[in-house]
Coordinates of C-alpha atoms in Angstrom, one line a residue:
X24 CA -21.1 -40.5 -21.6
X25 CA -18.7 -42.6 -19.8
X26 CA -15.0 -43.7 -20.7
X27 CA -16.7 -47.7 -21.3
X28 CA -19.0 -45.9 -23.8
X29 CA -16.7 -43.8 -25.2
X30 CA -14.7 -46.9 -25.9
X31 CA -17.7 -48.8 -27.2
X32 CA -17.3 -46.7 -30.5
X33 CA -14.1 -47.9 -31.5
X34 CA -14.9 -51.3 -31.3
X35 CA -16.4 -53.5 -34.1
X36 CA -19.8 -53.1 -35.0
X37 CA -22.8 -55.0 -33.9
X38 CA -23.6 -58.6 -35.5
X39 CA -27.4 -59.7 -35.4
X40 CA -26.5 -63.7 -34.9
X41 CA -29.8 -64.4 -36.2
X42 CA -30.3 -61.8 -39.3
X43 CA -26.4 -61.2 -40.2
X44 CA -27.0 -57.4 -40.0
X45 CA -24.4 -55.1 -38.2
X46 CA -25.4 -51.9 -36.2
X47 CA -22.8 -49.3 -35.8
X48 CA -22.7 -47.9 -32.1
X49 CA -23.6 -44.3 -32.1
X50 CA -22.8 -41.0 -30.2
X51 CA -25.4 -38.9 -29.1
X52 CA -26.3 -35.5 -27.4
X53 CA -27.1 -34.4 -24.0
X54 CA -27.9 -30.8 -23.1
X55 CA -25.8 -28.8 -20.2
X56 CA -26.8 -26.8 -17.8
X57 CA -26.8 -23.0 -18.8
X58 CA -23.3 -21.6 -17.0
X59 CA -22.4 -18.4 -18.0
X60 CA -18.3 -17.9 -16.7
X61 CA -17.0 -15.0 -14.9
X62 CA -15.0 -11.9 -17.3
X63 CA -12.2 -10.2 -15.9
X64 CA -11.6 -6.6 -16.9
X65 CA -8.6 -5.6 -16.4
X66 CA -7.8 -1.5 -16.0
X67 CA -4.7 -0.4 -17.1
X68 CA -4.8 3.6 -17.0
X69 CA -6.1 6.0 -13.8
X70 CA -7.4 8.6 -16.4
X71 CA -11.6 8.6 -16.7
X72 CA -13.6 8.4 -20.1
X73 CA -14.0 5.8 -22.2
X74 CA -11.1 4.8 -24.2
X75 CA -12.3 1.1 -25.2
X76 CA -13.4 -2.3 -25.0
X77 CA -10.7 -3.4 -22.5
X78 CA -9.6 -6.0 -24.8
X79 CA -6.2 -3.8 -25.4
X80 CA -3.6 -1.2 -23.6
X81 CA -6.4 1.7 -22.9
X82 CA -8.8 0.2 -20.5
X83 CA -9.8 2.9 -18.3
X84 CA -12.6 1.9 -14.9
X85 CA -15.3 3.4 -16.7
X86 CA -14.6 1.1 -19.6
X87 CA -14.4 -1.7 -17.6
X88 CA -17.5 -1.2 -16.1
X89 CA -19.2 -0.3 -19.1
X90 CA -17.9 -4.0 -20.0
X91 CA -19.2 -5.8 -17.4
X92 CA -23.0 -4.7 -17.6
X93 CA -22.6 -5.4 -21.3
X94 CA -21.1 -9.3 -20.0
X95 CA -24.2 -11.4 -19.1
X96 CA -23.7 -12.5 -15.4
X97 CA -20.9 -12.1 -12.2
X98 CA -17.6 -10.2 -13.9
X99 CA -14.5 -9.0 -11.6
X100 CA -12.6 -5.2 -12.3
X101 CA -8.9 -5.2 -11.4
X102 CA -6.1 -3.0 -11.1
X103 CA -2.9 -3.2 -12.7
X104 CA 0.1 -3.0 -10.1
X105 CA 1.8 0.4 -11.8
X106 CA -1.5 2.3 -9.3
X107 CA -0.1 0.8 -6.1
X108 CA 0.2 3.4 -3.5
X109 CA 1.7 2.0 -0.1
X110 CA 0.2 5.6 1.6
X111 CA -3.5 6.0 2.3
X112 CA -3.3 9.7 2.5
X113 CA -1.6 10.3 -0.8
X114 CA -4.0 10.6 -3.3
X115 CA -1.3 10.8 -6.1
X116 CA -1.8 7.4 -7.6
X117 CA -6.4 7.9 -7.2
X118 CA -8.9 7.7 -10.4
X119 CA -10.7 10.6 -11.0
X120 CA -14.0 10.1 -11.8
X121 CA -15.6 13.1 -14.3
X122 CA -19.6 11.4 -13.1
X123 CA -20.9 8.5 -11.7
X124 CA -20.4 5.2 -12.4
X125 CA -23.3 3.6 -12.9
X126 CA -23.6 -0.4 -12.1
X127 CA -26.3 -2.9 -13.3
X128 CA -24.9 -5.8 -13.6
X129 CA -23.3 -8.2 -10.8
X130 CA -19.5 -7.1 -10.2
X131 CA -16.9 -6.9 -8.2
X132 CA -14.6 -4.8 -8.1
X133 CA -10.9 -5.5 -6.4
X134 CA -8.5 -2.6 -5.8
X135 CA -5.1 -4.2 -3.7
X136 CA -4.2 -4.0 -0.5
X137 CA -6.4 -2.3 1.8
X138 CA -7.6 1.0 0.8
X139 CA -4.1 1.9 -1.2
X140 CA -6.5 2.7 -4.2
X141 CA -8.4 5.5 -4.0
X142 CA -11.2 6.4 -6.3
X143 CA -12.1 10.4 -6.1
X144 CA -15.1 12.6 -7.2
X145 CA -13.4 15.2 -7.0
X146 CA -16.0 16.7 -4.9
X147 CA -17.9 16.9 -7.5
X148 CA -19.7 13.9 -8.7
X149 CA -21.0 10.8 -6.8
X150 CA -18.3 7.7 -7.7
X151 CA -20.8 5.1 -7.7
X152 CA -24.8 4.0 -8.5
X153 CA -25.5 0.4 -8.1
X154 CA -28.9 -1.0 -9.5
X155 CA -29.9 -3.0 -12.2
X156 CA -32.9 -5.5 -13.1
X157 CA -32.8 -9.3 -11.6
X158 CA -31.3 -10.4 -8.5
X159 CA -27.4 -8.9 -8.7
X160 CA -24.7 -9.5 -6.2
X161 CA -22.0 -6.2 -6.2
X162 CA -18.7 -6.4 -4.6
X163 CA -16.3 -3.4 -3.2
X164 CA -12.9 -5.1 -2.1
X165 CA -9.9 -3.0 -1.1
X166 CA -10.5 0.3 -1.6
X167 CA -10.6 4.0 -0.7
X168 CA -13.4 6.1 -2.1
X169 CA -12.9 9.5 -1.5
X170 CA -14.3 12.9 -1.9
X171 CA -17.6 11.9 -3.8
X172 CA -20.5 14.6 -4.1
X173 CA -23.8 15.4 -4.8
X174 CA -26.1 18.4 -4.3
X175 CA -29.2 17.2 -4.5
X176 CA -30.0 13.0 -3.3
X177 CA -28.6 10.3 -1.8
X178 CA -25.1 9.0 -1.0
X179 CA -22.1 11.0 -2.1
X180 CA -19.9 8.1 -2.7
X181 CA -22.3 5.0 -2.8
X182 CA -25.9 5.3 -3.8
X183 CA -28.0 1.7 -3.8
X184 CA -31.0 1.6 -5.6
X185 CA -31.6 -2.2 -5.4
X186 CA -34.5 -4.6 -5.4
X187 CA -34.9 -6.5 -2.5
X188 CA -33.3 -9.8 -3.8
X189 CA -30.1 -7.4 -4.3
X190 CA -26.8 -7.5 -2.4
X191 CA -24.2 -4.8 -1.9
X192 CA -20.7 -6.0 -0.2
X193 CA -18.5 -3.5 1.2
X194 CA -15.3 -4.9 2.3
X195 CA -11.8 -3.9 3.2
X196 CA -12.7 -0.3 2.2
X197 CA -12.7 3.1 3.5
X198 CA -15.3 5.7 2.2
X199 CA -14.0 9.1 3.0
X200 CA -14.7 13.0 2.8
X201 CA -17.8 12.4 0.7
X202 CA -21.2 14.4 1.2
X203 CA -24.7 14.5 0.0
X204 CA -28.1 15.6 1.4
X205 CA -28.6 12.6 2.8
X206 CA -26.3 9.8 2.9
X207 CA -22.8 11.6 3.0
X208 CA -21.0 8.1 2.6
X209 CA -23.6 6.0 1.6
X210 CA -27.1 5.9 1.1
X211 CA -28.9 2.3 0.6
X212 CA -32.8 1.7 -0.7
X213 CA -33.8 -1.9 -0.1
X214 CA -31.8 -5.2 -0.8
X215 CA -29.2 -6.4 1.8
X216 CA -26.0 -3.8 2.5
X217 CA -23.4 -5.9 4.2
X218 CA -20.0 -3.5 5.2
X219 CA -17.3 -5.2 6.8
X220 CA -13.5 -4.5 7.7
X221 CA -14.0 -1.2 6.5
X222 CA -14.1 2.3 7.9
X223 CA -17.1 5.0 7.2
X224 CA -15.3 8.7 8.0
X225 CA -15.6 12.1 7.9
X226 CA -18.4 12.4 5.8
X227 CA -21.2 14.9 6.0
X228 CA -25.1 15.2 5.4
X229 CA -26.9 18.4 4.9
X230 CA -29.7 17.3 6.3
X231 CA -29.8 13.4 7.2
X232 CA -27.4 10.5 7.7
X233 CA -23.6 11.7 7.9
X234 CA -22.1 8.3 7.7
X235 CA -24.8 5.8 6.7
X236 CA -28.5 6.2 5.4
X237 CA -30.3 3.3 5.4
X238 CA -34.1 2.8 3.6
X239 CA -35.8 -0.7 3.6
X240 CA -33.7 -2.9 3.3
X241 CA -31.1 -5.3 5.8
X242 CA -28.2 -3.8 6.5
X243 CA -25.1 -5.3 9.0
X244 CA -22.0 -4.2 9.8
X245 CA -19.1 -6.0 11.1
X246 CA -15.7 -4.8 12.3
X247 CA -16.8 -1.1 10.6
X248 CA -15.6 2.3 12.5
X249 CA -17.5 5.2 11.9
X250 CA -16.1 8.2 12.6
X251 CA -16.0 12.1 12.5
X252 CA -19.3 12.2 10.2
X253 CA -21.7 15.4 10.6
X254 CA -25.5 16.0 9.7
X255 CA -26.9 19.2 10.0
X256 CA -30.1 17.0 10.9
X257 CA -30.3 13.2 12.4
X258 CA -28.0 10.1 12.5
X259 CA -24.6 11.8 11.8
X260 CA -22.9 8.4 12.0
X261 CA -26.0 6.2 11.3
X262 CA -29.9 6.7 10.3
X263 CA -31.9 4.2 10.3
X264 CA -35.7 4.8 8.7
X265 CA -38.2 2.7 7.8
X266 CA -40.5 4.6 4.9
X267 CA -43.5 2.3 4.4
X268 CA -41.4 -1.2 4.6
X269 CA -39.3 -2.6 7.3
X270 CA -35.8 -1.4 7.8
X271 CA -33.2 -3.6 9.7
X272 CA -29.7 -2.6 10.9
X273 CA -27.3 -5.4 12.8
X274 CA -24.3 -3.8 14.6
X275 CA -21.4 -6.3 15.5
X276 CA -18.0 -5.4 16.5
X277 CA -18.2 -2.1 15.4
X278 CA -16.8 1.5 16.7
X279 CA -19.6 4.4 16.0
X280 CA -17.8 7.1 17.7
X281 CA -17.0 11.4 17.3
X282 CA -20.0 11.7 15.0
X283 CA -21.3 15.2 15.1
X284 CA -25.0 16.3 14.8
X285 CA -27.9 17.5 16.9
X286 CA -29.5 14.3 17.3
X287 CA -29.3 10.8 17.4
X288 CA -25.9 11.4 17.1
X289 CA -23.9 8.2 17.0
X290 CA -27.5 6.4 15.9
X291 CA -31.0 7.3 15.0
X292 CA -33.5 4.4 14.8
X293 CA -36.5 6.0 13.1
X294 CA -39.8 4.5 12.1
X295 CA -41.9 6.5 9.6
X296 CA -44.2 3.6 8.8
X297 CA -43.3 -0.4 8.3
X298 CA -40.4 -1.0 11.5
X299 CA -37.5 -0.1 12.3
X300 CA -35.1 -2.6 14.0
X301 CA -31.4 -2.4 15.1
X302 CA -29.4 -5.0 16.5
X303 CA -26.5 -4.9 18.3
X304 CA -23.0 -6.5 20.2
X305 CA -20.0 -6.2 20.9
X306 CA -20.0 -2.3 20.0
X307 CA -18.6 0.8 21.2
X308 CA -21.1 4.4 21.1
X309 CA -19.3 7.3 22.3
X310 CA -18.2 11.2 22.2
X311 CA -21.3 12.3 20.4
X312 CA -20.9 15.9 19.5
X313 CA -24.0 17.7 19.7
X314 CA -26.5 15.3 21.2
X315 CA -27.1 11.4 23.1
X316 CA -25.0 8.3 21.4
X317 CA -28.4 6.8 20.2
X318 CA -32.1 7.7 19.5
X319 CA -34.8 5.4 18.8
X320 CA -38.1 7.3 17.9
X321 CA -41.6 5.5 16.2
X322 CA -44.4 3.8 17.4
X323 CA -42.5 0.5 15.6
X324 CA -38.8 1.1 16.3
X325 CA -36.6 -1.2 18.2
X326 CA -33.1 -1.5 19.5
X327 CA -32.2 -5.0 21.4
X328 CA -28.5 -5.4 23.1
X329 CA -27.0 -8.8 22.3
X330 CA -24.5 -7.7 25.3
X331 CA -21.4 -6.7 25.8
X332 CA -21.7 -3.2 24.5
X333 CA -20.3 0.3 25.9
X334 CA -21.9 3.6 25.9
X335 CA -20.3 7.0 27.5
X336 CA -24.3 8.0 28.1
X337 CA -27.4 5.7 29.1
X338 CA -29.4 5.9 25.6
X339 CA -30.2 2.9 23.3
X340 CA -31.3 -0.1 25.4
X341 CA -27.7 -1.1 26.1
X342 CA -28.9 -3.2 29.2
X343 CA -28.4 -6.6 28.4
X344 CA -25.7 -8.6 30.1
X345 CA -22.0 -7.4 29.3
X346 CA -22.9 -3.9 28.5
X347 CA -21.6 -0.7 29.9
X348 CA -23.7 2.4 30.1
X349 CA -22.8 5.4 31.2
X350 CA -18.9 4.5 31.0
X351 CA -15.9 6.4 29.3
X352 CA -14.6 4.1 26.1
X353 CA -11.1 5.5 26.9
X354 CA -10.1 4.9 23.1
X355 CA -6.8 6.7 21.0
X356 CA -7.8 9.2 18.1
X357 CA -9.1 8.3 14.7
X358 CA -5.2 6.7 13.1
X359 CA -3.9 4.3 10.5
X360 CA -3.2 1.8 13.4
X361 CA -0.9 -0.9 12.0
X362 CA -3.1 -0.5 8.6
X363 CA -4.5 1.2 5.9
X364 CA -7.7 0.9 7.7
X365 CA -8.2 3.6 10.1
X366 CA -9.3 3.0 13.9
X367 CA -9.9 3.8 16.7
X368 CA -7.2 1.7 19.2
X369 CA -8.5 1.3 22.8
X370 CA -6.1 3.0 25.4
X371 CA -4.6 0.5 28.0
X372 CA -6.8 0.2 31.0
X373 CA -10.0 0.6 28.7
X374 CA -13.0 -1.2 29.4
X375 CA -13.5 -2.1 26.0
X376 CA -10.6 -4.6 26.5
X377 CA -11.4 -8.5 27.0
X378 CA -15.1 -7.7 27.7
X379 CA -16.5 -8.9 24.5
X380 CA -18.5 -11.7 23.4
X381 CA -17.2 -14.8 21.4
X382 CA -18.5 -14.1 18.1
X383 CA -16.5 -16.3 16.0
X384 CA -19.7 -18.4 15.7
X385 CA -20.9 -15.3 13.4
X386 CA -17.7 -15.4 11.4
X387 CA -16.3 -12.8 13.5
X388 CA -12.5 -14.1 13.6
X389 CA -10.3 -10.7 13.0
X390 CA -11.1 -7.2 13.5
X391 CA -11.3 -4.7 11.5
X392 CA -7.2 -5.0 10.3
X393 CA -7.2 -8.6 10.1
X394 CA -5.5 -8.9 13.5
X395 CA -6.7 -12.3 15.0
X396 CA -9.5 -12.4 18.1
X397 CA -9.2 -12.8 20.7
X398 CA -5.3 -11.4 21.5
X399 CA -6.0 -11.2 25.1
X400 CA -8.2 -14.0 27.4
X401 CA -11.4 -12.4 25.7
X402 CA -12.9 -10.6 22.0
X403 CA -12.5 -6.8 22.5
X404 CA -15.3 -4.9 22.2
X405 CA -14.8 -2.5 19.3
X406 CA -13.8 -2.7 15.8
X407 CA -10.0 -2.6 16.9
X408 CA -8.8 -5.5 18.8
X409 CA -5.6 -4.0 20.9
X410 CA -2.2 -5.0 21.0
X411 CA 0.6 -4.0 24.0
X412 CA 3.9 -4.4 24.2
X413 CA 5.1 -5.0 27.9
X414 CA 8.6 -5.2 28.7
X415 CA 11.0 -8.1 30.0
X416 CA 12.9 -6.8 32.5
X417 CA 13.9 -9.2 35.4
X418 CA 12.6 -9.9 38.8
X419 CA 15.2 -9.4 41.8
X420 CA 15.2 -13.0 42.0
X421 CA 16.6 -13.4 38.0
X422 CA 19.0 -10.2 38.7
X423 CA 20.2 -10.2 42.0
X424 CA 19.5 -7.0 43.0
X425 CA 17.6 -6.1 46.3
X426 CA 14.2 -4.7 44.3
X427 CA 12.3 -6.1 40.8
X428 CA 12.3 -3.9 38.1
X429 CA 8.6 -3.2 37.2
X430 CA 7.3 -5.3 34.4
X431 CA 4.4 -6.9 35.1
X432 CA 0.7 -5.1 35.5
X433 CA 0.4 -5.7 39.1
X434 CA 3.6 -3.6 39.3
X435 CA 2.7 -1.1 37.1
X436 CA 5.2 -2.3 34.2
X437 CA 6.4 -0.6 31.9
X438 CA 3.4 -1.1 28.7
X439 CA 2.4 0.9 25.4
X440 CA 0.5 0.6 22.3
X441 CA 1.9 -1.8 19.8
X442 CA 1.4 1.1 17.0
X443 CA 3.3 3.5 15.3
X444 CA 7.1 4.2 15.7
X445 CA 8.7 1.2 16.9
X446 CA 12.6 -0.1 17.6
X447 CA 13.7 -2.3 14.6
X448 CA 11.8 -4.6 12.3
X449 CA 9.8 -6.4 14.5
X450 CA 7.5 -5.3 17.6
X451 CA 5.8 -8.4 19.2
X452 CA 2.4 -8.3 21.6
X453 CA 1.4 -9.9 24.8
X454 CA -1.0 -10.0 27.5
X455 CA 1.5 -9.1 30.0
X456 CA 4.8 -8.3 31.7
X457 CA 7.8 -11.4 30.6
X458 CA 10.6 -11.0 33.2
X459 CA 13.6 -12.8 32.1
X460 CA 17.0 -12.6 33.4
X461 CA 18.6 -11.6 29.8
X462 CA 15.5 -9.5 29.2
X463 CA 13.9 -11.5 26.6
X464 CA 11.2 -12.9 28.0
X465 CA 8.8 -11.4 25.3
X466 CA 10.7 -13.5 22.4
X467 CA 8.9 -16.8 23.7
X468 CA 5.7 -15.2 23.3
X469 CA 5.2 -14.0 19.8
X470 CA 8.5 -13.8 18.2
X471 CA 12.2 -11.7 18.6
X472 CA 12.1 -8.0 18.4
X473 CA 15.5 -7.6 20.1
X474 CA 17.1 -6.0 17.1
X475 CA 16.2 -2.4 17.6
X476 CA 19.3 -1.6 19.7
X477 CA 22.6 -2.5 18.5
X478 CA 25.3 -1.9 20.9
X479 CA 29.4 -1.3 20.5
X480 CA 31.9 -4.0 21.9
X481 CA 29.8 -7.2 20.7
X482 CA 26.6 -6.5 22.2
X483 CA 28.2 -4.8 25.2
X484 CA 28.5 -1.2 26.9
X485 CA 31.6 -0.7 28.4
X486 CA 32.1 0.7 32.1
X487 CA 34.5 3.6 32.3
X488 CA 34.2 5.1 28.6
X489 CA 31.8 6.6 26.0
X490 CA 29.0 5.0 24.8
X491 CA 27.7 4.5 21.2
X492 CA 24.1 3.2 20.8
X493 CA 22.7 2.2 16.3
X494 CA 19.0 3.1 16.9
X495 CA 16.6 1.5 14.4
X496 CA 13.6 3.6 14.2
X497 CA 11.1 2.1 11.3
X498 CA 7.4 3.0 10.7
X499 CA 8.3 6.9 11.7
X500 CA 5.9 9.0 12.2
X501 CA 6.0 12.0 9.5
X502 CA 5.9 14.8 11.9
X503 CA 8.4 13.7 15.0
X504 CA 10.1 10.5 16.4
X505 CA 11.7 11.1 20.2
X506 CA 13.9 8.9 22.1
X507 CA 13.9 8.2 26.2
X508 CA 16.4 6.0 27.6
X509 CA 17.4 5.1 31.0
X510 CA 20.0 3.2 32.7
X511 CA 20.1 2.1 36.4
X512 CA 23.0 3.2 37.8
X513 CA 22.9 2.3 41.3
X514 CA 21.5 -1.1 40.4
X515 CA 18.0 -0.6 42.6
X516 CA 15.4 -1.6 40.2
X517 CA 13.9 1.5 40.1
X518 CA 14.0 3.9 36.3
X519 CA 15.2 7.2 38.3
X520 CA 14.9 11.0 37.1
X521 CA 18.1 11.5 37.1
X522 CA 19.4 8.2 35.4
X523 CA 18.2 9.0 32.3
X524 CA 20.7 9.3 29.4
X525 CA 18.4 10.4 26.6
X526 CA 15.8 12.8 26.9
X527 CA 13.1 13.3 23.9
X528 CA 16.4 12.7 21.8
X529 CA 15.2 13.6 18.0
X530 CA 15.6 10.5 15.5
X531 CA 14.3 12.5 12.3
X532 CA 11.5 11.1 10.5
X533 CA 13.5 8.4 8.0
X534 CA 13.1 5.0 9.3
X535 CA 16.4 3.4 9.3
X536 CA 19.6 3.0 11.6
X537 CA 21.6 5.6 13.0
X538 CA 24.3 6.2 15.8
X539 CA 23.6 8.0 19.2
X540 CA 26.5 8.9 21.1
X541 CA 26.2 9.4 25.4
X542 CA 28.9 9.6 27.4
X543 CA 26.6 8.7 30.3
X544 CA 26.5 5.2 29.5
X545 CA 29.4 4.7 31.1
X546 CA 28.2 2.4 34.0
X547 CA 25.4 0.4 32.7
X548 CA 24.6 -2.2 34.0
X549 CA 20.7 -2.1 32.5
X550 CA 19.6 -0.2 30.3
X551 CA 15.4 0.7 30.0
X552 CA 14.5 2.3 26.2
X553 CA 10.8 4.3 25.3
X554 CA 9.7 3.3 22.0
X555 CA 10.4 6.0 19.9
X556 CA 7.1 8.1 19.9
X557 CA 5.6 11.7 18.0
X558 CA 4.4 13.1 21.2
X559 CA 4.8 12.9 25.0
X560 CA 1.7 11.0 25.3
X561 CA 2.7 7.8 25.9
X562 CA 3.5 8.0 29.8
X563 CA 4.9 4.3 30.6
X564 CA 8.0 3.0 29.0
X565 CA 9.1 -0.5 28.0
X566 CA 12.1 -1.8 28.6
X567 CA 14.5 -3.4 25.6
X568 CA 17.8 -5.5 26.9
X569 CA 21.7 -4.9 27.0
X570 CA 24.1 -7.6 28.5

């Protein structure tokens, strides 16, 4: 009903000009379409049981999934704020599970921030089991799931048991330390598996499938590291089996590395009857332990390159146009790299760097951290999408001096990682070297990170007397944060042995400010600074500015 006929019954009634007789105008029905709205259970306590009907104070997760597959139709879980946990490795603020949960109804569940939730089996029961009758859409959002279990089955943390009009999302998550006889992380029968921006590690399989074991169904992953899973059997990262339907796995963006098993590795393609298919681009297979990257057995198994792949050994097809057999991945260790999201961060020099594919047609926009692509002239290949620091330092022509200090690449500039410790609050990124005469070059690219150094004297050091330098150390690194500093005495562009003024200096592991004295700063004229690292690995050193 319109607003004209809504208006039509307030005014007079009806006259028949002919018969006198007046006609009242009338209302009437009209049927809606069946909607059913979405229910939001909200959990207020990290113990297990069931201590409700979430409708008060004592909504535990079990109670709020026990609500939802009671709620006809798509219901959302949250998390009050009191179980934020800013640290991925501290399981202090997880949910203990006492047995599975068991899903049947669409749901999805959304912990906060990425992975600062963790849900725990305690190593002894399985966390989830999604299934349920009709076509169902479940939803994992910002989560860790951690130490799930199960002796005998499928999938120590996530076990699908879906028809094939069924969909399981796995986003933003890590699944962790789980294991199972097949399946350590997750195992999936049927439907469609979608994982993205998440990170599949150190999970183990007594027999089959460390990682990821996949039956029937369509499985793709996208921006997804999976790392350090074993299987006393095949497919320690990944197997992929096709039991009397087809099977089909689609790999984009993703890091399948340091997997440990006796075959197939990395990947194992496997047809038992019905196909097996795997897909892939813009991936990185390497440092199988125990066996090849990649092993694609059955009369009906298949593995096509999209391109632009890498592969420290020549299995798995990887021949199409782009891709790299055969060729060292040169990537960090397995680290919270600027998120709660662990990867894998490709070295500098890596091949994995700028030689992707545009996939941004396929939605592909971020990696795995939510760090845009591309951040150099091309996508990375990987599920980490690296970010250097270079430094700023002038050329001879901006100083004056007789040489350039080394900035740029082609000069072998000073470059690192932008990850872990770092000098004050901000730590910007670029593609190269930014000489500038005032050292600050870098601030046009991205934004001004000059505020790790503070010097005495307004900004200055003073020739002829001793030196303080206010360090600002911030995301330090729990174990050990050493400083390197330089300063070129002689004023020949060059970062000399023997000009150094702070060698491996200990800042603590507190981020804040703090005051470090040298009485050889006493003829500066520049001054070069290491970002504060844990280790001597980092070999080059970027340069931060004095007047």
């Amino acid at each position: 009903m319109n607003l004209e006929e809504l208006l039509d019954w307030f005014r007079p009634p009806i006259v028949n000009s002919r018969t006198g007789s007046r006609r009242r105008r009338r209302f009437w029905a009209e049927p809606l379409e069946d909607r059913t709205l979405l229910a939001n259970f909200h959990v207020l306590t990290g113990g297990d049981g069931t201590l409700g009907s979430c409708t008060g104070a004592g909504c535990t997760l079990r109670d709020a999934v026990n609500a939802a597959n009671a709620s006809p139709g798509p219901d959302e879980i949250t998390f009050a704020g009191n179980f934020f946990d800013s640290d991925p490795t501290d399981e202090s603020y997880s949910i203990t599970l006492d047995s599975e949960l068991v899903v049947t109804e669409s749901l999805t569940i959304n912990g906060f921030g990425e992975a600062a939730l963790s849900i725990s089996g305690n190593d002894a029961t399985r966390l989830f089991r999604f299934g349920g009758s009709g076509a169902n859409t479940y939803t994992l959002n910002n989560l860790t799931l951690a130490h799930g279990s199960v002796h005998a089955g499928g999938g120590g943390a996530v076990v699908m048991e879906l028809d094939a009009d069924d969909t399981l999302n796995i986003h933003h998550t890590v699944i962790r330390d789980s294991s199972a006889s097949e399946g350590g992380g997750v195992y999936s029968v049927a439907g469609t598996l979608n994982i993205r921006n998440s990170a599949v590690v150190n999970n183990e399989a007594s027999s089959i499938g460390g990682g990821l074991a996949l039956r029937n169904g369509t499985t793709t992953l996208t921006n997804v590291t999976i790392s350090g899973n074993q299987a006393a059997s095949q497919g320690a990262g990944i197997d992929n089996t096709s039991v009397g339907e087809a099977t089909g796995l689609t790999i984009l963006n993703s890091t399948i590395v340091n997997n440990s098993g006796p075959s197939g590795t990395n990947l194992r393609n496997f047809d038992q009857s019905g196909g097996a298919t795997v897909v892939i681009q813009n991936s990185v297979f390497a440092m199988p332990q125990g066996s090849s990257n990649i092993e694609n057995f059955g009369a009906a198994a298949t593995i096509t390159s999209l391109g632009n792949n890498i592969s420290d050994d020549a299995t798995g097809n990887l021949n199409a146009t782009g891709d790299k057999q055969n060729t060292p991945a040169q990537l960090g260790p397995l680290r919270y790299n600027n998120s709660n999201l662990p990867t894998h961060a490709p070295l500098f020099g890596s091949p994995a760097i700028d030689a992707g594919a545009d996939l941004s047609g396929s939605g592909v926009t971020t990696d795995q951290r939510g760090f845009n692509r591309p951040q150099g002239a091309a996508f990375d290949i990987g599920a980490h999408e690296a970010r250097f620091d270079f430094g700023d330092a002038p050329t001879a022509a901006q100083s004056g001096l007789t040489t350039s200090y080394p900035t740029v690449i082609a000069d072998s500039g000073a470059v690192h990682s932008a990850l872990g410790p770092r000098l004050g609050t901000n730590r910007d990124a670029e593609t190269n070297g930014q000489p500038d005469v005032n050292a600050r070059g870098d601030d046009a690219v991205e934004f001004d990170d000059e505020d790790g150094i503070i010097f005495a004297s307004a900004g200055f050091l003073t020739r002829g007397a001793s030196n303080s330098i206010q360090v600002d150390l911030q995301n330090a690194d729990a174990s050990s944060n050493r400083l390197d500093a330089w300063v070129d005495f002689d004023h020949n562009g060059v970062w000399e042995s023997s000009e150094k003024v702070f060698a491996s200096f200990d800042l603590g592991t507190t981020d804040g400010v703090q005051t470090k004295p040298s009485d050889r700063c006493q003829e500066a004229v520049r001054l070069m600074l290491r970002e504060p690292s844990p280790s001597a690995s980092i070999t080059r050193t970027p340069y931060s500015p004095v007047s």
